[in-house]
CSV table of C-alpha atoms in Angstrom, one decimal:
chain,number,residue,atom,x,y,z
A,156,MET,CA,35.5,-30.6,-15.1
A,157,SER,CA,37.7,-27.9,-13.5
A,158,ASP,CA,35.4,-25.1,-14.6
A,159,LEU,CA,32.6,-26.7,-12.6
A,160,ARG,CA,34.6,-26.1,-9.5
A,161,HIS,CA,34.6,-22.3,-10.1
A,162,HIS,CA,32.5,-20.4,-7.6
A,163,GLY,CA,31.9,-16.7,-6.8
A,164,ASP,CA,34.4,-16.5,-4.0
A,165,VAL,CA,37.1,-16.9,-6.6
A,166,ASP,CA,35.8,-13.9,-8.5
A,167,ALA,CA,35.6,-11.8,-5.3
A,168,ALA,CA,39.2,-11.0,-4.5
A,169,PRO,CA,40.1,-8.9,-1.5
A,170,GLY,CA,39.7,-5.2,-2.1
A,171,LEU,CA,37.0,-5.5,-4.8
A,172,GLN,CA,33.4,-4.4,-4.3
A,173,ASP,CA,31.8,-7.7,-4.1
A,174,PHE,CA,28.8,-8.5,-6.3
A,175,ALA,CA,30.0,-12.0,-6.9
A,176,VAL,CA,29.2,-13.8,-3.6
A,177,ASN,CA,25.6,-14.1,-2.5
A,178,VAL,CA,26.0,-13.6,1.2
A,179,ARG,CA,23.9,-11.0,3.1
A,180,GLY,CA,26.2,-8.8,5.1
A,181,SER,CA,29.9,-9.2,6.0
A,182,ALA,CA,29.4,-11.0,9.3
A,183,PRO,CA,26.7,-12.8,11.3
A,184,PRO,CA,24.4,-10.6,13.4
A,185,THR,CA,25.5,-9.7,16.9
A,186,TRP,CA,23.1,-12.1,18.6
A,187,LEU,CA,24.3,-15.0,16.5
A,188,ARG,CA,28.0,-14.2,17.2
A,189,GLU,CA,27.2,-14.1,20.9
A,190,ARG,CA,25.5,-17.5,20.7
A,191,LEU,CA,28.5,-19.0,19.0
A,192,ALA,CA,30.9,-17.3,21.4
A,193,GLU,CA,29.0,-18.9,24.3
A,194,ALA,CA,29.4,-22.3,22.7
A,195,LEU,CA,33.2,-21.9,22.6
A,196,GLY,CA,33.4,-23.2,26.2
A,197,ARG,CA,32.1,-26.5,25.0
A,198,LEU,CA,34.9,-27.1,22.5
A,199,GLY,CA,36.8,-29.0,25.2
A,200,THR,CA,34.4,-31.9,24.8
A,201,TYR,CA,33.3,-33.9,21.7
A,202,PRO,CA,30.1,-32.7,20.0
A,203,SER,CA,27.3,-34.4,22.0
A,204,ALA,CA,24.2,-36.3,21.1
A,205,LEU,CA,22.3,-33.7,23.1
A,206,ASP,CA,23.7,-30.9,20.9
A,207,ASP,CA,22.7,-32.9,17.8
A,208,SER,CA,19.3,-33.6,19.2
A,209,ARG,CA,18.6,-29.9,20.0
A,210,ALA,CA,19.6,-28.9,16.5
A,211,ARG,CA,17.4,-31.5,14.8
A,212,GLU,CA,14.5,-30.6,17.1
A,213,ALA,CA,14.8,-26.9,16.3
A,214,VAL,CA,14.9,-27.6,12.6
A,215,ALA,CA,12.0,-30.1,12.8
A,216,ALA,CA,9.9,-27.5,14.6
A,217,ARG,CA,10.7,-24.9,12.1
A,218,HIS,CA,9.5,-27.0,9.2
A,219,GLY,CA,6.8,-29.0,10.8
A,220,ARG,CA,8.6,-32.3,10.7
A,221,ASP,CA,10.0,-35.0,13.0
A,222,PRO,CA,13.5,-34.7,14.3
A,223,ASP,CA,14.4,-38.0,12.6
A,224,ASP,CA,13.7,-36.3,9.3
A,225,VAL,CA,16.7,-34.0,9.9
A,226,LEU,CA,20.4,-34.5,9.2
A,227,VAL,CA,22.7,-31.7,10.2
A,228,LEU,CA,25.4,-31.0,7.6
A,229,ASN,CA,28.6,-29.1,7.2
A,230,GLY,CA,26.9,-26.8,4.7
A,231,ALA,CA,24.5,-27.9,2.0
A,232,ALA,CA,27.7,-28.6,-0.1
A,233,GLU,CA,28.3,-31.6,2.1
A,234,GLY,CA,24.9,-32.9,1.2
A,235,PHE,CA,25.9,-32.9,-2.5
A,236,ALA,CA,29.2,-34.6,-1.6
A,237,LEU,CA,27.3,-37.4,0.1
A,238,LEU,CA,25.0,-38.1,-2.9
A,239,PRO,CA,27.1,-40.9,-4.3
A,240,ALA,CA,26.4,-42.9,-1.2
A,241,LEU,CA,22.8,-43.3,-2.6
A,242,ALA,CA,24.4,-45.4,-5.5
A,243,PRO,CA,22.2,-44.0,-8.3
A,244,ARG,CA,22.3,-45.7,-11.7
A,245,LEU,CA,21.6,-42.5,-13.6
A,246,ALA,CA,21.5,-39.0,-12.2
A,247,ALA,CA,19.7,-36.2,-14.0
A,248,VAL,CA,20.9,-32.7,-13.1
A,249,LEU,CA,18.8,-29.7,-14.2
A,250,HIS,CA,20.9,-26.9,-15.6
A,251,PRO,CA,22.0,-24.2,-15.5
A,252,SER,CA,22.4,-24.7,-11.8
A,253,PHE,CA,24.9,-25.0,-9.0
A,254,THR,CA,27.6,-27.3,-10.2
A,255,GLU,CA,28.8,-29.1,-7.1
A,256,PRO,CA,26.2,-31.9,-7.3
A,257,GLU,CA,27.4,-32.8,-10.8
A,258,VAL,CA,31.0,-32.7,-9.7
A,259,ALA,CA,30.4,-35.1,-6.8
A,260,LEU,CA,28.5,-37.5,-8.9
A,261,ARG,CA,30.9,-37.6,-11.9
A,262,THR,CA,33.9,-37.9,-9.6
A,263,ALA,CA,32.3,-41.0,-8.1
A,264,GLY,CA,31.7,-42.5,-11.5
A,265,VAL,CA,27.9,-42.0,-11.5
A,266,PRO,CA,26.5,-41.4,-15.1
A,267,VAL,CA,25.1,-37.9,-15.3
A,268,HIS,CA,22.5,-36.6,-17.8
A,269,ARG,CA,22.3,-32.9,-18.1
A,270,VAL,CA,18.7,-31.6,-18.4
A,271,MET,CA,19.0,-28.3,-20.1
A,272,HIS,CA,16.4,-25.6,-19.6
A,273,ARG,CA,13.0,-27.0,-20.2
A,274,ASP,CA,14.1,-30.4,-21.5
A,275,PRO,CA,12.3,-33.5,-20.1
A,276,VAL,CA,13.9,-35.5,-17.3
A,277,PRO,CA,14.7,-39.1,-18.4
A,278,ASP,CA,12.2,-41.6,-17.1
A,279,ASP,CA,15.0,-43.9,-15.9
A,280,ALA,CA,16.8,-41.4,-13.8
A,281,ASP,CA,16.8,-42.6,-10.3
A,282,LEU,CA,18.3,-39.4,-8.9
A,283,VAL,CA,17.2,-35.9,-10.0
A,284,VAL,CA,18.9,-32.7,-8.7
A,285,LEU,CA,17.6,-29.2,-9.1
A,286,GLY,CA,17.8,-25.9,-7.3
A,287,ASN,CA,14.8,-23.8,-6.1
A,288,PRO,CA,15.3,-20.9,-6.5
A,289,THR,CA,17.9,-21.8,-9.0
A,290,ASN,CA,21.5,-20.5,-9.0
A,291,PRO,CA,22.4,-18.7,-11.2
A,292,THR,CA,19.1,-17.9,-13.0
A,293,SER,CA,17.2,-16.7,-9.8
A,294,GLU,CA,14.2,-18.6,-11.0
A,295,LEU,CA,11.6,-19.9,-8.5
A,296,HIS,CA,9.9,-23.1,-9.7
A,297,PRO,CA,6.4,-23.9,-8.6
A,298,ALA,CA,6.3,-26.6,-5.9
A,299,ALA,CA,3.8,-28.5,-7.9
A,300,THR,CA,6.1,-28.7,-10.9
A,301,ILE,CA,8.9,-30.1,-8.8
A,302,SER,CA,6.7,-32.5,-6.9
A,303,ALA,CA,5.6,-34.0,-10.3
A,304,LEU,CA,9.2,-35.3,-10.7
A,305,ALA,CA,8.9,-37.5,-7.6
A,306,ARG,CA,8.1,-41.1,-7.9
A,307,PRO,CA,8.8,-44.4,-6.1
A,308,GLY,CA,12.4,-45.6,-6.7
A,309,ARG,CA,13.7,-42.1,-7.4
A,310,VAL,CA,15.5,-39.7,-5.1
A,311,LEU,CA,14.5,-36.1,-5.8
A,312,VAL,CA,17.1,-33.6,-4.5
A,313,VAL,CA,16.0,-30.0,-4.2
A,314,ASP,CA,18.6,-27.5,-3.3
A,315,GLU,CA,16.8,-24.8,-1.3
A,316,ALA,CA,20.0,-23.0,-0.2
A,317,PHE,CA,18.4,-19.6,-1.1
A,318,MET,CA,14.8,-20.4,-0.1
A,319,ASP,CA,15.0,-18.5,3.2
A,320,ALA,CA,15.6,-15.4,1.1
A,321,VAL,CA,12.2,-15.8,-0.6
A,322,PRO,CA,9.3,-14.0,1.3
A,323,GLY,CA,7.1,-16.6,2.8
A,324,GLU,CA,9.4,-19.4,1.5
A,325,ARG,CA,6.7,-19.9,-1.1
A,326,GLU,CA,7.2,-23.0,-3.3
A,327,SER,CA,9.3,-24.6,-0.6
A,328,LEU,CA,9.1,-28.4,-0.2
A,329,ALA,CA,10.9,-28.5,3.1
A,330,GLY,CA,7.7,-29.7,4.9
A,331,ALA,CA,6.4,-31.9,2.1
A,332,ASP,CA,5.9,-35.7,2.3
A,333,LEU,CA,6.9,-37.1,-1.1
A,334,PRO,CA,8.6,-40.4,-2.0
A,335,GLY,CA,12.3,-40.0,-2.2
A,336,LEU,CA,12.3,-36.3,-1.5
A,337,LEU,CA,15.6,-34.8,-0.1
A,338,VAL,CA,15.7,-31.1,0.6
A,339,LEU,CA,19.0,-29.4,1.3
A,340,ARG,CA,19.2,-26.1,3.2
A,341,SER,CA,22.1,-23.7,4.0
A,342,LEU,CA,22.7,-21.1,6.6
A,343,THR,CA,25.5,-19.5,4.6
A,344,LYS,CA,23.7,-16.8,2.7
A,345,THR,CA,21.1,-15.3,5.0
A,346,TRP,CA,23.3,-15.5,8.2
A,347,ALA,CA,26.7,-14.6,6.7
A,348,LEU,CA,28.3,-17.9,7.8
A,349,PRO,CA,30.3,-19.2,4.8
A,350,GLY,CA,33.3,-19.7,7.0
A,351,LEU,CA,31.4,-22.0,9.4
A,352,ARG,CA,29.8,-24.4,6.8
A,353,ALA,CA,26.4,-25.0,8.4
A,354,GLY,CA,23.3,-26.5,6.8
A,355,TYR,CA,21.0,-29.5,7.0
A,356,ALA,CA,19.1,-32.1,5.0
A,357,LEU,CA,15.4,-33.0,5.3
A,358,GLY,CA,14.1,-36.4,4.2
A,359,ALA,CA,12.7,-39.7,5.3
A,360,PRO,CA,14.9,-41.3,8.1
A,361,ASP,CA,15.9,-44.3,5.9
A,362,LEU,CA,17.0,-42.0,3.1
A,363,LEU,CA,19.0,-39.9,5.5
A,364,ARG,CA,20.7,-43.0,6.9
A,365,ARG,CA,21.7,-44.0,3.4
A,366,LEU,CA,23.0,-40.6,2.7
A,367,ALA,CA,25.2,-40.6,5.9
A,368,THR,CA,26.6,-44.1,5.3
A,369,HIS,CA,30.2,-43.0,4.9
A,370,ARG,CA,30.3,-40.1,7.3
A,371,PRO,CA,32.9,-40.3,10.1
A,372,HIS,CA,32.0,-40.3,13.8
A,373,TRP,CA,31.3,-36.7,15.1
A,374,PRO,CA,30.7,-35.5,11.5
A,375,VAL,CA,29.6,-32.0,12.6
A,376,GLY,CA,31.2,-29.7,15.1
A,377,THR,CA,29.7,-28.1,18.2
A,378,LEU,CA,29.6,-24.6,16.6
A,379,VAL,CA,27.7,-25.8,13.6
A,380,LEU,CA,25.2,-27.6,15.8
A,381,GLU,CA,24.7,-24.4,17.8
A,382,ALA,CA,24.3,-22.3,14.7
A,383,VAL,CA,21.7,-24.6,13.2
A,384,THR,CA,19.8,-24.6,16.5
A,385,ALA,CA,19.9,-20.8,16.8
A,386,CYS,CA,19.0,-20.0,13.2
A,387,ALA,CA,16.0,-22.3,13.4
A,388,GLU,CA,14.4,-20.7,16.4
A,389,PRO,CA,11.3,-18.5,15.9
A,390,HIS,CA,13.0,-15.1,16.4
A,391,ALA,CA,15.6,-16.0,13.8
A,392,VAL,CA,13.0,-17.2,11.3
A,393,GLU,CA,11.2,-13.9,11.8
A,394,GLU,CA,14.4,-11.9,11.2
A,395,ALA,CA,15.1,-13.9,8.1
A,396,ALA,CA,11.6,-13.2,6.8
A,397,ALA,CA,12.0,-9.5,7.3
A,398,ALA,CA,15.4,-9.6,5.5
A,399,ALA,CA,13.7,-11.5,2.6
A,400,ARG,CA,11.1,-8.8,2.2
A,401,GLU,CA,13.8,-6.1,2.2
A,402,LEU,CA,15.8,-8.1,-0.3
A,403,GLU,CA,12.7,-8.3,-2.6
A,404,ASP,CA,12.5,-4.5,-2.7
A,405,HIS,CA,16.3,-4.2,-3.4
A,406,ARG,CA,16.2,-6.8,-6.1
A,407,ALA,CA,13.3,-5.2,-7.9
A,408,TRP,CA,15.1,-1.8,-7.8
A,409,LEU,CA,18.4,-3.3,-9.1
A,410,ALA,CA,16.6,-5.2,-11.9
A,411,LYS,CA,15.0,-2.0,-13.1
A,412,GLN,CA,18.3,-0.1,-13.0
A,413,LEU,CA,20.2,-2.9,-14.8
A,414,GLY,CA,17.4,-3.4,-17.4
A,415,ASP,CA,17.5,0.3,-18.3
A,416,LEU,CA,21.2,0.1,-19.3
A,417,PRO,CA,21.9,-0.3,-23.1
A,418,GLY,CA,22.2,-3.9,-24.2
A,419,VAL,CA,21.6,-5.4,-20.7
A,420,HIS,CA,19.1,-8.2,-20.5
A,421,VAL,CA,17.9,-9.2,-17.0
A,422,HIS,CA,16.5,-12.7,-16.6
A,423,GLU,CA,13.2,-12.4,-14.9
A,424,PRO,CA,11.2,-13.2,-12.9
A,425,ALA,CA,13.8,-13.4,-10.2
A,426,ALA,CA,13.4,-14.6,-6.6
A,427,ALA,CA,16.9,-15.1,-5.2
A,428,PRO,CA,19.5,-12.7,-3.8
A,429,PHE,CA,21.1,-12.4,-7.2
A,430,LEU,CA,20.3,-11.5,-10.8
A,431,LEU,CA,21.5,-13.2,-14.0
A,432,ILE,CA,22.2,-10.7,-16.7
A,433,GLU,CA,23.3,-11.0,-20.3
A,434,VAL,CA,25.5,-8.3,-21.9
A,435,PRO,CA,27.3,-8.0,-25.3
A,436,ASN,CA,31.0,-8.9,-25.0
A,437,GLY,CA,30.4,-10.1,-21.5
A,438,GLU,CA,34.0,-11.3,-20.9
A,439,HIS,CA,35.3,-7.8,-21.7
A,440,VAL,CA,32.7,-6.2,-19.5
A,441,ARG,CA,33.5,-8.5,-16.6
A,442,LEU,CA,37.3,-8.0,-16.8
A,443,ALA,CA,36.8,-4.2,-17.2
A,444,LEU,CA,34.6,-4.1,-14.1
A,445,ARG,CA,37.4,-5.9,-12.3
A,446,GLN,CA,39.9,-3.3,-13.3
A,447,ARG,CA,37.5,-0.7,-11.9
A,448,GLY,CA,37.5,-2.6,-8.5
A,449,ILE,CA,34.1,-4.4,-9.0
A,450,ALA,CA,33.7,-8.2,-8.9
A,451,VAL,CA,30.8,-10.0,-10.5
A,452,ARG,CA,30.3,-13.7,-11.0
A,453,ARG,CA,31.3,-15.1,-14.4
A,454,GLY,CA,28.4,-17.2,-16.0
A,455,ASP,CA,30.2,-19.4,-18.5
A,456,THR,CA,31.1,-22.0,-15.9
A,457,PHE,CA,27.4,-22.9,-15.5
A,458,PRO,CA,26.4,-25.4,-18.2
A,459,GLY,CA,24.1,-23.8,-20.7
A,460,LEU,CA,25.4,-20.2,-20.2
A,461,SER,CA,28.1,-18.2,-22.1
A,462,THR,CA,30.7,-15.6,-21.4
A,463,ASP,CA,28.0,-13.0,-22.0
A,464,HIS,CA,26.2,-14.1,-18.9
A,465,LEU,CA,27.1,-12.5,-15.5
A,466,ARG,CA,25.6,-13.1,-12.1
A,467,VAL,CA,25.2,-10.0,-9.9
A,468,ALA,CA,24.5,-10.2,-6.2
A,469,VAL,CA,21.7,-8.0,-4.9
A,470,ARG,CA,22.9,-5.2,-2.6
A,471,GLU,CA,21.1,-2.2,-1.1
A,472,PRO,CA,20.8,0.7,-3.6
A,473,ALA,CA,23.4,2.8,-1.9
A,474,ARG,CA,26.1,0.2,-2.6
A,475,CYS,CA,25.2,-0.2,-6.3
A,476,ALA,CA,26.2,3.2,-7.6
A,477,ASP,CA,29.7,2.3,-8.8
A,478,LEU,CA,28.5,-0.9,-10.4
A,479,LEU,CA,25.7,0.8,-12.4
A,480,ALA,CA,27.9,3.7,-13.5
A,481,ALA,CA,30.6,1.3,-14.7
A,482,LEU,CA,28.1,-0.9,-16.5
A,483,ALA,CA,26.5,2.1,-18.2
A,484,GLU,CA,29.9,3.2,-19.5
A,485,LEU,CA,31.0,-0.3,-20.6
A,486,THR,CA,27.8,-1.4,-22.2
A,487,THR,CA,27.6,1.9,-24.2
A,488,GLU,CA,31.2,1.4,-25.2
A,489,VAL,CA,30.7,-2.1,-26.6
A,490,ARG,CA,27.6,-1.1,-28.5
A,491,THR,CA,29.3,1.9,-30.1
A,492,PRO,CA,30.6,1.2,-33.7
């Protein structure tokens, strides 16, 4: 199961041009850094119920829900780590997708059924996990298709870590009222906060209570609560929406450039801040890119993918020249007899 713990930060070593990690920018925007700096003065006291309430109210207003429907998390990854508390009898995880949910469930001894590609979900699965848009395929699933998986007696976990990078957040279920629905959100990608670990879960209050059963007291720090509050406010939502529209243009441009290279197949349609590509002799290509100072995410640690699959983070066109030039050389080289 060790390969399932591999993530893009491992591929993105210091000094490399980073196309492996799906984070927008290298640091939070100035206004967010200032909000966090102002909160430093409160670190001399324990995280307060008021801070937690403010964060939950801000998130609830953002998604049109009740504050009791919100659980602030140390990143969406904590939400996956808490899933065993729901005591499922059989978990179905749709793949290829982010692997931490499967790791958490298997480590806790929960039986896991891998649902590959378009295979049906077992009727007796009482926990179903999928991503939307999905990492690493960048596929955005229709909300109606996902909603059809919900039923009484089943928890439906939708990882929407990249949904705020989708213009209009179309197909989001963050505001939906479905039996057993649990939506996980992350601030990591859009707000360049991987070092803070900030996110939240949305669901019915009783489901959130079950999820949080084994959390310690003061489970989330003051800075996380401040970040969640700040990033859920209307001005931040507007900024994220503008960034999503810009990302959409950059992704379309990069997909076209990659698709024009010899032997490169781009998996489309794509909706996330990354693209999944397939290239001949992908392991050689990935390592050769690394030797040229360029990091991309290996794909073979995702169930259902091979060493010929690579995940490429979307960057603005000016930052893609070296990647495209190196790929053009390498893909031509591997196709030459």
